[in-house]
Structures are given as structure tokens and as C-alpha cells.
mmCIF file with all atom_site columns, C-alpha atoms in Angstrom:
data_model
loop_
_atom_site.group_PDB
_atom_site.id
_atom_site.type_symbol
_atom_site.label_atom_id
_atom_site.label_alt_id
_atom_site.label_comp_id
_atom_site.label_asym_id
_atom_site.label_entity_id
_atom_site.label_seq_id
_atom_site.pdbx_PDB_ins_code
_atom_site.Cartn_x
_atom_site.Cartn_y
_atom_site.Cartn_z
_atom_site.occupancy
_atom_site.B_iso_or_equiv
_atom_site.pdbx_formal_charge
_atom_site.auth_seq_id
_atom_site.auth_comp_id
_atom_site.auth_asym_id
_atom_site.auth_atom_id
_atom_site.pdbx_PDB_model_num
ATOM 1   C CA . MET A 1 1   ? 53.260 -67.301 106.631 1.00 40.00 ? 1   MET A CA 1
ATOM 2   C CA . LEU A 1 2   ? 55.061 -64.061 107.419 1.00 44.00 ? 2   LEU A CA 1
ATOM 3   C CA . ALA A 1 3   ? 54.224 -61.727 110.268 1.00 42.00 ? 3   ALA A CA 1
ATOM 4   C CA . PHE A 1 4   ? 54.068 -58.208 108.841 1.00 43.00 ? 4   PHE A CA 1
ATOM 5   C CA . GLY A 1 5   ? 51.614 -56.705 111.323 1.00 42.00 ? 5   GLY A CA 1
ATOM 6   C CA . THR A 1 6   ? 53.709 -53.702 112.318 1.00 39.00 ? 6   THR A CA 1
ATOM 7   C CA . LEU A 1 7   ? 55.155 -52.793 108.938 1.00 43.00 ? 7   LEU A CA 1
ATOM 8   C CA . LYS A 1 8   ? 52.515 -50.229 108.102 1.00 40.00 ? 8   LYS A CA 1
ATOM 9   C CA . GLY A 1 9   ? 52.967 -48.212 111.281 1.00 41.00 ? 9   GLY A CA 1
ATOM 10  C CA . SER A 1 10  ? 50.523 -47.534 114.050 1.00 37.00 ? 10  SER A CA 1
ATOM 11  C CA . ASN A 1 11  ? 48.392 -45.024 112.146 1.00 38.00 ? 11  ASN A CA 1
ATOM 12  C CA . PRO A 1 12  ? 45.264 -46.829 110.899 1.00 37.00 ? 12  PRO A CA 1
ATOM 13  C CA . GLU A 1 13  ? 44.739 -43.995 108.427 1.00 38.00 ? 13  GLU A CA 1
ATOM 14  C CA . SER A 1 14  ? 48.183 -44.475 106.847 1.00 46.00 ? 14  SER A CA 1
ATOM 15  C CA . ALA A 1 15  ? 48.377 -44.333 103.078 1.00 56.00 ? 15  ALA A CA 1
ATOM 16  C CA . HIS A 1 16  ? 47.984 -47.487 101.025 1.00 75.00 ? 16  HIS A CA 1
ATOM 17  C CA . HIS A 1 17  ? 51.240 -49.118 100.021 1.00 88.00 ? 17  HIS A CA 1
ATOM 18  C CA . VAL A 1 18  ? 51.920 -51.512 97.200  1.00 94.00 ? 18  VAL A CA 1
ATOM 19  C CA . TYR A 1 19  ? 54.102 -54.572 97.560  1.00 96.00 ? 19  TYR A CA 1
ATOM 20  C CA . GLU A 1 20  ? 56.317 -55.879 94.794  1.00 97.00 ? 20  GLU A CA 1
ATOM 21  C CA . LEU A 1 21  ? 57.217 -59.556 94.674  1.00 98.00 ? 21  LEU A CA 1
ATOM 22  C CA . ARG A 1 22  ? 60.293 -60.298 92.579  1.00 98.00 ? 22  ARG A CA 1
ATOM 23  C CA . LEU A 1 23  ? 61.532 -63.755 91.626  1.00 98.00 ? 23  LEU A CA 1
ATOM 24  C CA . TYR A 1 24  ? 65.015 -63.818 90.150  1.00 98.00 ? 24  TYR A CA 1
ATOM 25  C CA . HIS A 1 25  ? 65.854 -66.848 88.032  1.00 98.00 ? 25  HIS A CA 1
ATOM 26  C CA . VAL A 1 26  ? 69.590 -66.884 88.616  1.00 97.00 ? 26  VAL A CA 1
ATOM 27  C CA . SER A 1 27  ? 72.116 -67.837 85.959  1.00 97.00 ? 27  SER A CA 1
ATOM 28  C CA . GLU A 1 28  ? 73.875 -71.137 86.632  1.00 95.00 ? 28  GLU A CA 1
ATOM 29  C CA . GLY A 1 29  ? 76.629 -70.827 89.209  1.00 95.00 ? 29  GLY A CA 1
ATOM 30  C CA . LYS A 1 30  ? 75.850 -67.165 90.000  1.00 96.00 ? 30  LYS A CA 1
ATOM 31  C CA . MET A 1 31  ? 73.744 -67.462 93.207  1.00 96.00 ? 31  MET A CA 1
ATOM 32  C CA . ASP A 1 32  ? 76.584 -66.534 95.582  1.00 96.00 ? 32  ASP A CA 1
ATOM 33  C CA . ALA A 1 33  ? 77.519 -63.515 93.472  1.00 97.00 ? 33  ALA A CA 1
ATOM 34  C CA . LEU A 1 34  ? 73.882 -62.339 93.414  1.00 97.00 ? 34  LEU A CA 1
ATOM 35  C CA . ARG A 1 35  ? 73.459 -62.776 97.169  1.00 97.00 ? 35  ARG A CA 1
ATOM 36  C CA . ASN A 1 36  ? 76.704 -60.901 97.782  1.00 97.00 ? 36  ASN A CA 1
ATOM 37  C CA . ARG A 1 37  ? 75.596 -58.055 95.514  1.00 98.00 ? 37  ARG A CA 1
ATOM 38  C CA . PHE A 1 38  ? 72.299 -57.727 97.382  1.00 97.00 ? 38  PHE A CA 1
ATOM 39  C CA . GLY A 1 39  ? 73.886 -57.966 100.825 1.00 96.00 ? 39  GLY A CA 1
ATOM 40  C CA . ASP A 1 40  ? 76.814 -55.686 100.100 1.00 96.00 ? 40  ASP A CA 1
ATOM 41  C CA . HIS A 1 41  ? 75.202 -53.067 97.847  1.00 97.00 ? 41  HIS A CA 1
ATOM 42  C CA . THR A 1 42  ? 71.710 -53.454 96.409  1.00 97.00 ? 42  THR A CA 1
ATOM 43  C CA . ASP A 1 43  ? 69.735 -53.311 99.646  1.00 96.00 ? 43  ASP A CA 1
ATOM 44  C CA . SER A 1 44  ? 71.354 -50.038 100.746 1.00 96.00 ? 44  SER A CA 1
ATOM 45  C CA . ILE A 1 45  ? 70.817 -48.529 97.285  1.00 97.00 ? 45  ILE A CA 1
ATOM 46  C CA . PHE A 1 46  ? 67.138 -49.565 97.472  1.00 97.00 ? 46  PHE A CA 1
ATOM 47  C CA . ASN A 1 47  ? 66.831 -47.669 100.761 1.00 95.00 ? 47  ASN A CA 1
ATOM 48  C CA . ARG A 1 48  ? 68.247 -44.544 99.164  1.00 95.00 ? 48  ARG A CA 1
ATOM 49  C CA . HIS A 1 49  ? 65.479 -44.646 96.559  1.00 96.00 ? 49  HIS A CA 1
ATOM 50  C CA . ASN A 1 50  ? 62.499 -45.144 98.907  1.00 93.00 ? 50  ASN A CA 1
ATOM 51  C CA . MET A 1 51  ? 62.316 -48.886 98.201  1.00 96.00 ? 51  MET A CA 1
ATOM 52  C CA . LYS A 1 52  ? 61.685 -50.632 101.515 1.00 96.00 ? 52  LYS A CA 1
ATOM 53  C CA . SER A 1 53  ? 62.907 -54.222 101.650 1.00 96.00 ? 53  SER A CA 1
ATOM 54  C CA . ILE A 1 54  ? 60.394 -56.469 103.388 1.00 95.00 ? 54  ILE A CA 1
ATOM 55  C CA . GLY A 1 55  ? 62.547 -59.581 103.100 1.00 96.00 ? 55  GLY A CA 1
ATOM 56  C CA . TYR A 1 56  ? 64.727 -61.842 101.003 1.00 97.00 ? 56  TYR A CA 1
ATOM 57  C CA . TRP A 1 57  ? 64.286 -65.598 100.638 1.00 97.00 ? 57  TRP A CA 1
ATOM 58  C CA . SER A 1 58  ? 65.911 -68.650 99.139  1.00 95.00 ? 58  SER A CA 1
ATOM 59  C CA . PRO A 1 59  ? 63.937 -71.849 98.592  1.00 96.00 ? 59  PRO A CA 1
ATOM 60  C CA . GLU A 1 60  ? 65.019 -74.801 100.725 1.00 96.00 ? 60  GLU A CA 1
ATOM 61  C CA . ASP A 1 61  ? 64.525 -77.499 98.104  1.00 96.00 ? 61  ASP A CA 1
ATOM 62  C CA . ALA A 1 62  ? 66.525 -78.182 94.953  1.00 91.00 ? 62  ALA A CA 1
ATOM 63  C CA . PRO A 1 63  ? 66.466 -77.322 92.162  1.00 92.00 ? 63  PRO A CA 1
ATOM 64  C CA . SER A 1 64  ? 64.931 -73.951 93.120  1.00 94.00 ? 64  SER A CA 1
ATOM 65  C CA . SER A 1 65  ? 67.473 -73.524 95.924  1.00 92.00 ? 65  SER A CA 1
ATOM 66  C CA . GLN A 1 66  ? 70.151 -73.376 93.234  1.00 93.00 ? 66  GLN A CA 1
ATOM 67  C CA . ASN A 1 67  ? 68.528 -70.876 90.879  1.00 96.00 ? 67  ASN A CA 1
ATOM 68  C CA . LEU A 1 68  ? 65.743 -68.865 92.552  1.00 98.00 ? 68  LEU A CA 1
ATOM 69  C CA . PHE A 1 69  ? 66.118 -65.720 94.672  1.00 98.00 ? 69  PHE A CA 1
ATOM 70  C CA . ILE A 1 70  ? 62.948 -64.095 96.026  1.00 98.00 ? 70  ILE A CA 1
ATOM 71  C CA . TYR A 1 71  ? 62.283 -60.754 97.639  1.00 98.00 ? 71  TYR A CA 1
ATOM 72  C CA . ILE A 1 72  ? 59.513 -58.286 98.426  1.00 97.00 ? 72  ILE A CA 1
ATOM 73  C CA . LEU A 1 73  ? 59.709 -54.501 98.332  1.00 97.00 ? 73  LEU A CA 1
ATOM 74  C CA . GLU A 1 74  ? 57.231 -51.972 99.670  1.00 95.00 ? 74  GLU A CA 1
ATOM 75  C CA . HIS A 1 75  ? 56.524 -48.777 97.738  1.00 94.00 ? 75  HIS A CA 1
ATOM 76  C CA . PRO A 1 76  ? 54.287 -45.845 98.690  1.00 93.00 ? 76  PRO A CA 1
ATOM 77  C CA . SER A 1 77  ? 52.262 -46.439 95.480  1.00 94.00 ? 77  SER A CA 1
ATOM 78  C CA . ARG A 1 78  ? 52.505 -48.081 92.074  1.00 95.00 ? 78  ARG A CA 1
ATOM 79  C CA . GLN A 1 79  ? 53.429 -44.707 90.559  1.00 96.00 ? 79  GLN A CA 1
ATOM 80  C CA . GLU A 1 80  ? 56.169 -44.244 93.155  1.00 96.00 ? 80  GLU A CA 1
ATOM 81  C CA . ALA A 1 81  ? 57.452 -47.747 92.388  1.00 97.00 ? 81  ALA A CA 1
ATOM 82  C CA . LYS A 1 82  ? 57.959 -46.744 88.759  1.00 97.00 ? 82  LYS A CA 1
ATOM 83  C CA . LYS A 1 83  ? 59.752 -43.564 89.827  1.00 97.00 ? 83  LYS A CA 1
ATOM 84  C CA . ASN A 1 84  ? 61.820 -45.444 92.444  1.00 96.00 ? 84  ASN A CA 1
ATOM 85  C CA . TRP A 1 85  ? 62.974 -48.040 89.924  1.00 98.00 ? 85  TRP A CA 1
ATOM 86  C CA . ALA A 1 86  ? 63.956 -45.359 87.404  1.00 98.00 ? 86  ALA A CA 1
ATOM 87  C CA . ALA A 1 87  ? 66.029 -43.569 90.048  1.00 98.00 ? 87  ALA A CA 1
ATOM 88  C CA . PHE A 1 88  ? 67.593 -46.856 91.162  1.00 98.00 ? 88  PHE A CA 1
ATOM 89  C CA . GLN A 1 89  ? 68.550 -47.825 87.594  1.00 97.00 ? 89  GLN A CA 1
ATOM 90  C CA . ALA A 1 90  ? 70.121 -44.379 87.064  1.00 98.00 ? 90  ALA A CA 1
ATOM 91  C CA . ASP A 1 91  ? 72.067 -44.439 90.340  1.00 98.00 ? 91  ASP A CA 1
ATOM 92  C CA . PRO A 1 92  ? 75.827 -44.209 89.594  1.00 98.00 ? 92  PRO A CA 1
ATOM 93  C CA . GLU A 1 93  ? 76.736 -46.595 92.418  1.00 97.00 ? 93  GLU A CA 1
ATOM 94  C CA . TRP A 1 94  ? 74.238 -49.182 91.112  1.00 98.00 ? 94  TRP A CA 1
ATOM 95  C CA . LYS A 1 95  ? 75.605 -48.890 87.572  1.00 98.00 ? 95  LYS A CA 1
ATOM 96  C CA . LYS A 1 96  ? 79.146 -49.460 88.846  1.00 98.00 ? 96  LYS A CA 1
ATOM 97  C CA . VAL A 1 97  ? 78.204 -52.379 91.124  1.00 97.00 ? 97  VAL A CA 1
ATOM 98  C CA . LYS A 1 98  ? 76.143 -54.051 88.392  1.00 97.00 ? 98  LYS A CA 1
ATOM 99  C CA . ALA A 1 99  ? 78.909 -53.718 85.799  1.00 97.00 ? 99  ALA A CA 1
ATOM 100 C CA . GLU A 1 100 ? 81.547 -55.071 88.177  1.00 97.00 ? 100 GLU A CA 1
ATOM 101 C CA . SER A 1 101 ? 79.410 -57.989 89.368  1.00 97.00 ? 101 SER A CA 1
ATOM 102 C CA . GLU A 1 102 ? 78.511 -58.962 85.805  1.00 97.00 ? 102 GLU A CA 1
ATOM 103 C CA . ALA A 1 103 ? 82.026 -58.802 84.348  1.00 96.00 ? 103 ALA A CA 1
ATOM 104 C CA . ASN A 1 104 ? 81.813 -62.563 83.705  1.00 95.00 ? 104 ASN A CA 1
ATOM 105 C CA . GLY A 1 105 ? 78.202 -62.557 82.494  1.00 96.00 ? 105 GLY A CA 1
ATOM 106 C CA . PRO A 1 106 ? 74.746 -61.679 83.806  1.00 97.00 ? 106 PRO A CA 1
ATOM 107 C CA . LEU A 1 107 ? 73.792 -62.914 87.260  1.00 98.00 ? 107 LEU A CA 1
ATOM 108 C CA . VAL A 1 108 ? 70.090 -63.197 86.419  1.00 98.00 ? 108 VAL A CA 1
ATOM 109 C CA . ASP A 1 109 ? 68.533 -65.000 83.473  1.00 97.00 ? 109 ASP A CA 1
ATOM 110 C CA . HIS A 1 110 ? 65.071 -63.445 83.915  1.00 97.00 ? 110 HIS A CA 1
ATOM 111 C CA . ILE A 1 111 ? 62.809 -61.836 86.511  1.00 98.00 ? 111 ILE A CA 1
ATOM 112 C CA . ASP A 1 112 ? 59.165 -62.465 87.360  1.00 98.00 ? 112 ASP A CA 1
ATOM 113 C CA . ARG A 1 113 ? 57.550 -59.435 89.003  1.00 97.00 ? 113 ARG A CA 1
ATOM 114 C CA . TYR A 1 114 ? 54.142 -58.975 90.645  1.00 98.00 ? 114 TYR A CA 1
ATOM 115 C CA . PHE A 1 115 ? 52.622 -55.918 92.284  1.00 97.00 ? 115 PHE A CA 1
ATOM 116 C CA . MET A 1 116 ? 50.359 -56.950 95.153  1.00 95.00 ? 116 MET A CA 1
ATOM 117 C CA . ASP A 1 117 ? 47.773 -55.470 97.476  1.00 92.00 ? 117 ASP A CA 1
ATOM 118 C CA . PRO A 1 118 ? 47.109 -57.080 100.863 1.00 90.00 ? 118 PRO A CA 1
ATOM 119 C CA . THR A 1 119 ? 43.734 -58.751 101.299 1.00 90.00 ? 119 THR A CA 1
ATOM 120 C CA . SER A 1 120 ? 41.302 -57.564 103.969 1.00 89.00 ? 120 SER A CA 1
ATOM 121 C CA . PHE A 1 121 ? 42.400 -60.466 106.212 1.00 92.00 ? 121 PHE A CA 1
ATOM 122 C CA . SER A 1 122 ? 46.141 -59.994 105.696 1.00 87.00 ? 122 SER A CA 1
ATOM 123 C CA . ALA A 1 123 ? 48.470 -59.042 108.521 1.00 86.00 ? 123 ALA A CA 1
ATOM 124 C CA . LEU A 1 124 ? 49.722 -56.279 106.202 1.00 74.00 ? 124 LEU A CA 1
ATOM 125 C CA . LYS A 1 125 ? 46.576 -54.181 106.383 1.00 62.00 ? 125 LYS A CA 1
#
């Protein structure tokens, strides 16, 4: 799987973080536009709002490779995640980028979202 051993820092007493798995079911023909939006804008806006990107993935096999975009964020807590998302959604740069990128229709059909805690045997402890 993924090696996340050093993501939590070297302090064994560090605060618990929550991880958010997001699966974007991309509108037909919009994968390149979504990837460009993330690479050019979204990731840096996430950083501004205390949303740490763990990684971004695309499935290798069709049909998911054509319509599924996956990523994981780290938040200080579930409460902070809610606050972070509200700040992100209100960000003027995000509003502008979203409107421009969706001038010809939405990039994402729907999103599946899961908040996760690492298990006791996870490298993310």
C-alpha cells in the first residue's frame, strides 16, 4: 500500500489527525480539465486552508481510469475539516477558478467522501 510513516512527524505525542478520502466521479470528457484544475489551483488553495494533500490517484484500468479521480487530505480534526472546507468554499480564488473551469458544465458528477482513522497497525499512526 502507501508508505505514510513520516507524515505525522517525529513527536509520538502529536495530536490525532483525521484523513478524508474523496472519490470524484468525473463527468464524461472532463478528466483532463479536473486534473488541470487540481494541479494548477486546487492543491495550493487547499494548503492555504490547512488541508494537507496526502496524494492524488487515477485508476489504471478502464472504465474507472476515464471517470474516477481519488485523493486523500489530512485535517487536524473532524471539526477542523468542516471549518477548512467552509473556508475553502468561500475562498475568492476558488470561486473564480471553479466558475471558469465549469463554463462548459460541471467537471464532477458526484463525490463519495469518507473520514478515516488509521488502525493500530497502520503506517499512519
